[in-house]
Coordinates of N, CA and C in Angstrom, one line a residue:
X2 N -78.6 179.6 43.3 CA -79.5 178.6 43.0 C -78.8 177.4 42.3
X3 N -79.5 176.4 42.4 CA -78.9 175.2 41.9 C -79.8 174.9 40.7
X4 N -78.9 174.5 39.7 CA -79.6 174.3 38.4 C -79.5 172.8 38.2
X5 N -80.6 172.1 37.7 CA -80.6 170.8 37.4 C -81.0 170.7 36.0
X6 N -80.2 169.9 35.5 CA -80.4 169.7 33.9 C -81.3 168.2 33.8
X7 N -82.4 168.4 33.3 CA -83.2 167.4 33.1 C -83.1 166.8 31.7
X8 N -82.4 167.3 30.9 CA -82.3 166.8 29.6 C -81.3 165.7 29.6
X9 N -81.7 164.7 28.6 CA -80.8 163.5 28.8 C -79.4 163.8 28.2
X10 N -78.5 163.1 29.0 CA -77.1 163.4 28.8 C -76.6 162.8 27.3
X11 N -75.7 163.3 26.9 CA -75.0 162.8 25.7 C -73.9 161.8 26.1
X12 N -74.2 160.6 26.2 CA -73.2 159.7 26.5 C -72.7 159.0 25.2
X13 N -71.6 158.9 25.1 CA -70.9 158.3 23.8 C -71.6 156.6 23.9
X14 N -72.0 156.4 22.7 CA -72.4 155.0 22.7 C -71.2 154.0 22.8
X15 N -71.4 152.9 23.4 CA -70.3 151.9 23.4 C -70.0 151.4 22.0
X16 N -68.8 151.2 21.8 CA -68.0 150.9 20.5 C -68.6 149.5 20.3
X17 N -69.1 149.2 19.1 CA -69.4 147.9 18.8 C -68.1 147.3 18.3
X18 N -67.8 146.0 18.6 CA -66.8 145.2 18.2 C -67.2 144.6 16.8
X19 N -66.2 144.8 15.8 CA -66.7 144.1 14.6 C -66.1 142.8 14.3
X20 N -66.6 142.2 13.5 CA -66.2 140.7 13.0 C -64.8 140.7 12.7
X21 N -64.3 141.8 11.9 CA -62.9 141.9 11.5 C -62.0 142.0 12.9
X22 N -62.4 142.8 13.7 CA -61.6 142.9 14.9 C -61.5 141.7 15.6
X23 N -62.7 140.9 15.8 CA -62.7 139.6 16.5 C -61.6 138.6 15.8
X24 N -61.7 138.7 14.4 CA -60.8 137.8 13.7 C -59.4 138.1 13.9
X25 N -59.0 139.3 13.9 CA -57.6 139.9 14.1 C -57.2 139.3 15.6
X26 N -58.1 139.6 16.6 CA -57.8 139.3 17.9 C -57.5 137.7 18.0
X27 N -58.5 137.0 17.5 CA -58.3 135.5 17.5 C -57.2 135.0 16.7
X28 N -56.8 135.5 15.6 CA -55.6 135.3 14.8 C -54.3 135.5 15.5
X29 N -54.4 136.7 16.2 CA -53.2 137.0 17.1 C -52.9 136.1 18.2
X30 N -54.2 135.6 18.9 CA -54.0 134.8 20.0 C -53.5 133.5 19.4
X31 N -54.0 132.9 18.3 CA -53.7 131.7 17.7 C -52.1 131.7 17.3
X32 N -51.8 132.8 16.7 CA -50.3 133.1 16.3 C -49.5 133.0 17.5
X33 N -49.8 133.6 18.6 CA -49.0 133.6 19.8 C -48.8 132.3 20.4
X34 N -50.1 131.5 20.4 CA -50.1 130.1 20.8 C -49.2 129.2 20.1
X35 N -49.3 129.4 18.7 CA -48.7 128.4 17.8 C -47.1 128.8 17.9
X36 N -46.9 130.0 17.9 CA -45.3 130.4 18.2 C -44.8 130.0 19.5
X37 N -45.5 130.0 20.6 CA -45.1 129.5 22.0 C -45.0 128.0 21.8
X38 N -46.0 127.3 21.2 CA -45.9 125.9 21.1 C -44.6 125.5 20.2
X39 N -44.4 126.2 19.3 CA -43.1 125.9 18.4 C -41.9 126.1 19.2
X40 N -41.8 127.2 19.9 CA -40.8 127.5 20.7 C -40.5 126.4 21.8
X41 N -41.5 126.0 22.4 CA -41.6 124.9 23.4 C -41.0 123.6 22.8
X42 N -41.7 123.3 21.6 CA -41.2 122.0 20.7 C -39.7 122.1 20.4
X43 N -39.2 123.3 19.9 CA -37.9 123.4 19.5 C -37.0 123.2 20.9
X44 N -37.3 123.8 22.0 CA -36.6 123.7 23.2 C -36.4 122.2 23.6
X45 N -37.6 121.6 23.4 CA -37.7 120.1 23.9 C -36.8 119.3 23.0
X46 N -36.8 119.6 21.7 CA -36.0 118.8 20.7 C -34.5 119.2 20.8
X47 N -34.1 120.4 21.1 CA -32.8 120.7 21.4 C -32.1 120.1 22.6
X48 N -33.2 120.0 23.7 CA -32.5 119.4 25.0 C -32.6 117.9 24.7
X49 N -33.4 117.1 23.9 CA -33.4 115.8 23.6 C -32.1 115.5 22.7
X50 N -31.8 116.3 21.8 CA -30.6 116.3 21.0 C -29.3 116.3 21.8
X51 N -29.3 117.3 22.8 CA -28.1 117.5 23.7 C -27.9 116.2 24.6
X52 N -29.1 115.7 25.0 CA -29.0 114.6 25.9 C -28.6 113.3 25.1
X53 N -29.1 113.1 23.9 CA -28.6 111.9 23.0 C -27.2 112.2 22.6
X54 N -26.8 113.3 22.4 CA -25.2 113.5 22.0 C -24.4 113.3 23.4
X55 N -24.9 113.6 24.6 CA -24.1 113.1 25.8 C -24.1 111.6 25.9
X56 N -25.2 111.0 25.7 CA -25.4 109.6 25.7 C -24.4 108.9 24.7
X57 N -24.3 109.5 23.5 CA -23.3 109.0 22.4 C -22.0 109.2 22.8
X58 N -21.5 110.4 23.5 CA -20.2 110.6 23.9 C -20.0 109.6 25.0
X59 N -20.8 109.3 25.9 CA -20.4 108.3 27.0 C -20.2 106.9 26.4
X60 N -21.3 106.5 25.5 CA -21.1 105.2 24.8 C -19.7 105.2 24.0
X61 N -19.5 106.2 23.2 CA -18.1 106.2 22.6 C -16.9 105.9 23.6
X62 N -17.0 106.7 24.8 CA -16.0 106.5 25.7 C -15.9 105.0 26.1
X63 N -17.0 104.6 26.4 CA -17.1 103.1 26.8 C -16.4 102.2 25.7
X64 N -16.8 102.4 24.6 CA -16.4 101.7 23.5 C -14.7 101.8 23.3
X65 N -14.1 103.0 23.5 CA -12.8 103.3 23.5 C -12.1 102.5 24.7
X66 N -12.8 102.6 25.7 CA -12.2 101.8 27.0 C -12.2 100.4 26.8
X67 N -13.3 99.9 26.2 CA -13.3 98.5 26.0 C -12.5 97.9 24.9
X68 N -12.2 98.8 23.8 CA -11.2 98.5 22.8 C -9.8 98.4 23.5
X69 N -9.6 99.5 24.3 CA -8.2 99.4 25.0 C -8.1 98.1 25.7
X70 N -9.2 97.8 26.4 CA -9.0 96.6 27.4 C -9.0 95.3 26.4
X71 N -9.6 95.4 25.3 CA -9.5 94.2 24.4 C -8.1 94.2 23.8
X72 N -7.4 95.3 23.5 CA -6.1 95.2 23.0 C -5.2 94.8 24.1
X73 N -5.5 95.1 25.3 CA -4.6 94.6 26.5 C -4.8 93.1 26.6
X74 N -5.9 92.6 26.5 CA -6.3 91.2 26.6 C -5.5 90.6 25.5
X75 N -5.5 90.9 24.3 CA -4.9 90.3 23.2 C -3.4 90.4 23.4
X76 N -2.8 91.5 23.9 CA -1.4 91.5 24.3 C -1.0 90.6 25.2
X77 N -1.9 90.4 26.2 CA -1.6 89.4 27.3 C -1.6 87.8 26.7
X78 N -2.6 87.8 25.9 CA -2.7 86.5 25.3 C -1.5 86.1 24.4
X79 N -1.1 87.2 23.5 CA 0.0 87.0 22.7 C 1.2 86.7 23.6
X80 N 1.5 87.4 24.6 CA 2.6 87.3 25.5 C 2.7 85.9 26.0
X81 N 1.5 85.4 26.6 CA 1.2 84.2 27.2 C 1.5 83.1 26.2
X82 N 1.2 83.3 24.9 CA 1.4 82.3 23.8 C 3.0 82.2 23.5
X83 N 3.5 83.3 23.4 CA 5.0 83.4 23.3 C 5.8 82.8 24.5
X84 N 5.3 83.1 25.6 CA 5.9 82.4 26.9 C 5.8 80.8 26.7
X85 N 4.5 80.4 26.5 CA 4.3 79.0 26.4 C 5.1 78.4 25.3
X86 N 5.2 79.1 24.1 CA 6.0 78.6 23.0 C 7.6 78.5 23.5
X87 N 7.9 79.4 24.2 CA 9.5 79.4 24.7 C 9.7 78.3 25.7
X88 N 8.6 78.0 26.6 CA 8.6 76.9 27.5 C 8.7 75.7 26.8
X89 N 8.0 75.6 25.7 CA 7.9 74.2 25.0 C 9.3 74.0 24.3
X90 N 9.8 75.2 23.7 CA 11.2 75.0 23.2 C 12.2 74.5 24.1
X91 N 12.2 75.2 25.3 CA 13.2 75.0 26.3 C 12.9 73.4 26.7
X92 N 11.7 73.1 27.0 CA 11.5 71.6 27.4 C 11.9 70.7 26.2
X93 N 11.8 71.1 25.1 CA 12.2 70.1 23.9 C 13.7 70.0 24.0
X94 N 14.3 71.2 24.1 CA 15.9 71.4 24.2 C 16.3 70.5 25.3
X95 N 15.8 70.6 26.5 CA 16.1 69.7 27.7 C 16.1 68.2 27.4
X96 N 14.9 68.1 26.7 CA 14.8 66.6 26.4 C 15.6 66.1 25.4
X97 N 16.0 66.9 24.5 CA 16.9 66.5 23.3 C 18.3 66.7 23.7
X98 N 18.8 67.4 24.5 CA 20.1 67.9 24.8 C 21.1 66.6 25.1
X99 N 20.5 65.6 25.7 CA 21.3 64.4 25.9 C 21.7 63.6 24.6
X100 N 20.7 63.6 23.6 CA 21.0 62.8 22.5 C 22.2 63.2 21.7
X101 N 22.6 64.4 21.3 CA 24.0 64.4 20.6 C 24.9 64.0 21.2
X102 N 24.9 64.4 22.6 CA 26.1 64.1 23.5 C 26.3 62.6 23.5
X103 N 25.3 61.8 23.8 CA 25.3 60.4 23.8 C 25.9 59.8 22.4
X104 N 25.3 60.4 21.3 CA 25.7 60.0 19.9 C 27.2 60.2 19.8
X105 N 27.7 61.3 20.1 CA 29.0 61.6 20.0 C 30.0 60.8 20.9
X106 N 29.4 60.6 22.1 CA 30.1 59.7 23.1 C 30.3 58.2 22.5
X107 N 29.2 57.6 21.8 CA 29.2 56.3 21.4 C 30.1 56.3 20.2
X108 N 30.1 57.2 19.3 CA 30.9 57.3 18.2 C 32.5 57.3 18.6
X109 N 32.7 58.2 19.6 CA 34.1 58.5 20.0 C 34.6 57.1 20.8
X110 N 33.7 56.4 21.6 CA 34.1 55.1 22.2 C 34.5 54.0 21.2
X111 N 33.8 54.0 20.1 CA 33.8 53.0 19.0 C 35.0 53.3 18.0
X112 N 35.6 54.6 18.2 CA 36.6 54.9 17.3 C 38.0 54.4 17.6
X113 N 38.5 53.5 16.8 CA 40.0 53.0 17.1 C 41.0 54.0 16.7
X114 N 42.2 53.7 17.3 CA 43.4 54.6 17.0 C 43.6 54.5 15.4
X115 N 43.8 55.5 14.8 CA 44.2 55.5 13.4 C 43.0 55.7 12.5
X116 N 41.8 56.0 13.0 CA 40.7 56.2 12.2 C 40.3 57.7 12.6
X117 N 40.1 58.5 11.4 CA 39.6 59.9 11.7 C 38.1 60.1 11.0
X118 N 37.4 61.0 11.6 CA 36.2 61.3 11.0 C 36.2 62.6 10.3
X119 N 35.8 62.8 9.0 CA 35.9 64.0 8.4 C 34.5 64.8 8.4
X120 N 33.6 64.1 8.4 CA 32.1 64.6 8.4 C 31.2 63.8 9.1
X121 N 30.3 64.4 9.6 CA 29.2 63.7 10.4 C 27.8 64.4 10.1
X122 N 26.8 63.7 9.4 CA 25.6 64.4 9.0 C 24.5 63.6 9.7
X123 N 23.6 64.3 10.4 CA 22.5 63.6 11.0 C 21.2 64.2 10.4
X124 N 20.2 63.4 10.0 CA 19.0 63.8 9.4 C 18.1 62.7 9.9
X125 N 17.1 63.2 10.7 CA 16.1 62.3 11.2 C 16.6 61.0 11.8
X126 N 17.6 61.1 12.6 CA 18.3 60.0 13.4 C 19.0 59.0 12.5
X127 N 19.1 59.4 11.3 CA 20.0 58.6 10.2 C 21.4 59.4 10.2
X128 N 22.3 58.7 10.4 CA 23.8 59.3 10.5 C 24.5 58.8 9.3
X129 N 25.3 59.8 8.6 CA 26.1 59.5 7.7 C 27.5 59.9 8.1
X130 N 28.6 59.1 7.9 CA 29.8 59.4 8.4 C 30.9 59.2 7.1
X131 N 31.7 60.2 7.1 CA 32.8 60.1 6.1 C 34.2 60.2 6.9
X132 N 35.0 59.5 6.6 CA 36.2 59.5 7.3 C 37.4 58.9 6.5
X133 N 38.7 58.8 7.2 CA 39.8 58.2 6.6 C 40.5 57.4 7.9
X134 N 41.2 56.4 7.3 CA 41.9 55.4 8.1 C 43.2 55.0 7.5
X135 N 44.1 54.6 8.5 CA 45.4 54.1 8.0 C 45.3 52.8 7.2
X136 N 44.5 51.9 7.8 CA 44.5 50.5 7.1 C 42.9 50.2 7.0
X137 N 42.7 49.2 6.1 CA 41.3 48.9 5.9 C 40.7 48.0 7.2
X138 N 41.7 47.4 7.8 CA 41.4 46.8 9.2 C 40.7 47.8 10.1
X139 N 41.5 48.9 10.3 CA 41.0 49.9 11.2 C 39.5 50.3 10.9
X140 N 39.2 50.5 9.6 CA 37.8 50.8 9.2 C 36.8 49.6 9.6
X141 N 37.2 48.3 9.3 CA 36.3 47.3 9.6 C 36.2 47.1 11.2
X142 N 37.2 47.5 12.0 CA 37.3 47.4 13.3 C 36.2 48.5 13.9
X143 N 36.2 49.7 13.3 CA 35.4 50.7 13.6 C 33.9 50.4 13.5
X144 N 33.6 49.7 12.2 CA 32.2 49.2 11.8 C 31.7 48.3 12.9
X145 N 32.7 47.3 13.3 CA 32.3 46.3 14.4 C 32.0 47.0 15.8
X146 N 32.8 47.9 16.0 CA 32.6 48.6 17.4 C 31.1 49.5 17.3
X147 N 30.9 49.9 16.1 CA 29.5 50.7 16.0 C 28.5 49.6 16.1
X148 N 28.6 48.5 15.5 CA 27.5 47.5 15.5 C 27.2 47.0 17.0
X149 N 28.2 47.0 17.7 CA 28.3 46.5 19.1 C 27.4 47.4 20.0
X150 N 27.2 48.7 19.6 CA 26.7 49.9 20.6 C 25.1 49.4 20.5
X151 N 24.5 49.7 21.8 CA 23.1 49.4 22.0 C 22.3 50.6 21.5
X152 N 23.0 51.7 21.2 CA 22.2 53.0 20.9 C 22.2 53.1 19.3
X153 N 23.1 52.3 18.6 CA 23.1 52.4 17.2 C 22.6 51.2 16.5
X154 N 22.0 51.3 15.4 CA 21.5 50.3 14.6 C 21.8 50.3 13.1
X155 N 21.5 49.3 12.2 CA 21.6 49.3 11.0 C 22.9 49.8 10.4
X156 N 24.1 49.5 11.0 CA 25.3 50.1 10.7 C 25.7 49.3 9.2
X157 N 25.9 50.2 8.3 CA 26.3 49.8 7.0 C 27.5 50.6 6.6
X158 N 28.5 49.7 6.0 CA 29.7 50.3 5.4 C 29.4 50.6 3.9
X159 N 29.2 51.8 3.5 CA 28.7 52.1 2.1 C 29.9 52.0 1.1
X160 N 31.1 52.4 1.5 CA 32.1 52.5 0.6 C 33.4 52.6 1.3
X161 N 34.5 52.0 0.7 CA 35.8 52.3 1.1 C 36.6 52.5 -0.3
X162 N 37.7 53.3 -0.2 CA 38.5 53.5 -1.5 C 40.0 53.9 -1.0
X163 N 40.9 53.4 -1.5 CA 42.3 53.7 -1.1 C 42.6 54.9 -1.8
X164 N 43.4 55.9 -1.2 CA 43.8 57.2 -1.7 C 45.2 57.4 -1.2
X165 N 45.9 58.3 -1.8 CA 47.3 58.6 -1.4 C 47.3 60.1 -1.2
X166 N 47.8 60.5 0.2 CA 47.8 62.0 0.3 C 49.1 62.2 1.0
X167 N 50.0 63.2 0.6 CA 51.3 63.6 0.9 C 52.1 62.1 1.2
X168 N 52.2 61.4 0.2 CA 52.9 60.0 0.0 C 52.4 59.3 1.2
X169 N 51.4 59.3 1.7 CA 50.7 58.4 2.8 C 49.5 57.6 2.2
X170 N 49.4 56.3 2.2 CA 48.1 55.7 1.7 C 47.2 55.7 2.8
X171 N 45.9 56.1 2.5 CA 44.8 56.2 3.4 C 43.6 55.5 2.7
X172 N 42.8 55.0 3.6 CA 41.5 54.5 3.2 C 40.4 55.4 3.6
X173 N 39.6 55.8 2.5 CA 38.5 56.8 2.7 C 37.3 55.7 2.9
X174 N 36.4 56.1 3.8 CA 35.2 55.3 4.1 C 33.9 56.1 4.1
X175 N 32.8 55.5 3.9 CA 31.6 56.1 4.1 C 30.7 55.2 4.8
X176 N 30.1 55.6 5.9 CA 29.3 54.8 6.9 C 27.9 55.4 7.0
X177 N 26.9 54.4 7.2 CA 25.5 55.0 7.4 C 24.9 54.0 8.5
X178 N 24.3 54.7 9.7 CA 23.6 54.0 10.6 C 22.5 54.9 11.1
X179 N 21.7 54.3 12.1 CA 20.7 54.8 12.8 C 20.8 54.9 14.2
X180 N 20.7 56.2 14.8 CA 20.7 56.5 16.2 C 19.5 56.2 16.9
X181 N 19.4 55.2 17.6 CA 18.1 54.8 18.4 C 17.8 55.7 19.6
X182 N 18.8 56.5 20.1 CA 18.6 57.4 21.2 C 18.6 56.5 22.6
X183 N 17.8 57.1 23.5 CA 17.6 56.4 24.8 C 16.7 55.2 24.8

């Protein structure tokens, strides 16, 4: 036979969730959400820092390249300046190279036999000559020849004096004149 139990069954009553349990659950969820948010923010900032450091490295590399290029430009400018200065010096030397030759040629052409030049000093186209001659007439003849030159002007005999060297009488002279050039 079949037995049927008509008595109410003893079911366990449903557990009641307490306020404390709700608060613990809610606190855990909030803690997990805040921790997740903080980890996400930390990862975002770390990536941002890494990106900024890469940008900084790229910018520093560009600065180094530009500094090197600037140094090269300065070197080129310095070299160009040096070359320009050298060219100017060469041009000046070319321009002035005929002057001393012409001056010496004019003096040599005016120099009579028996007259010697001991020193020749040129400062700003003013020429000072010291020399010796056998006679005073030779000195005067030399001065006249210098005055006749078209490249020389203001020829002045500053001094003559008679001296004796190795039993020979000589006349020492000092001249001053201006070289006009070409």
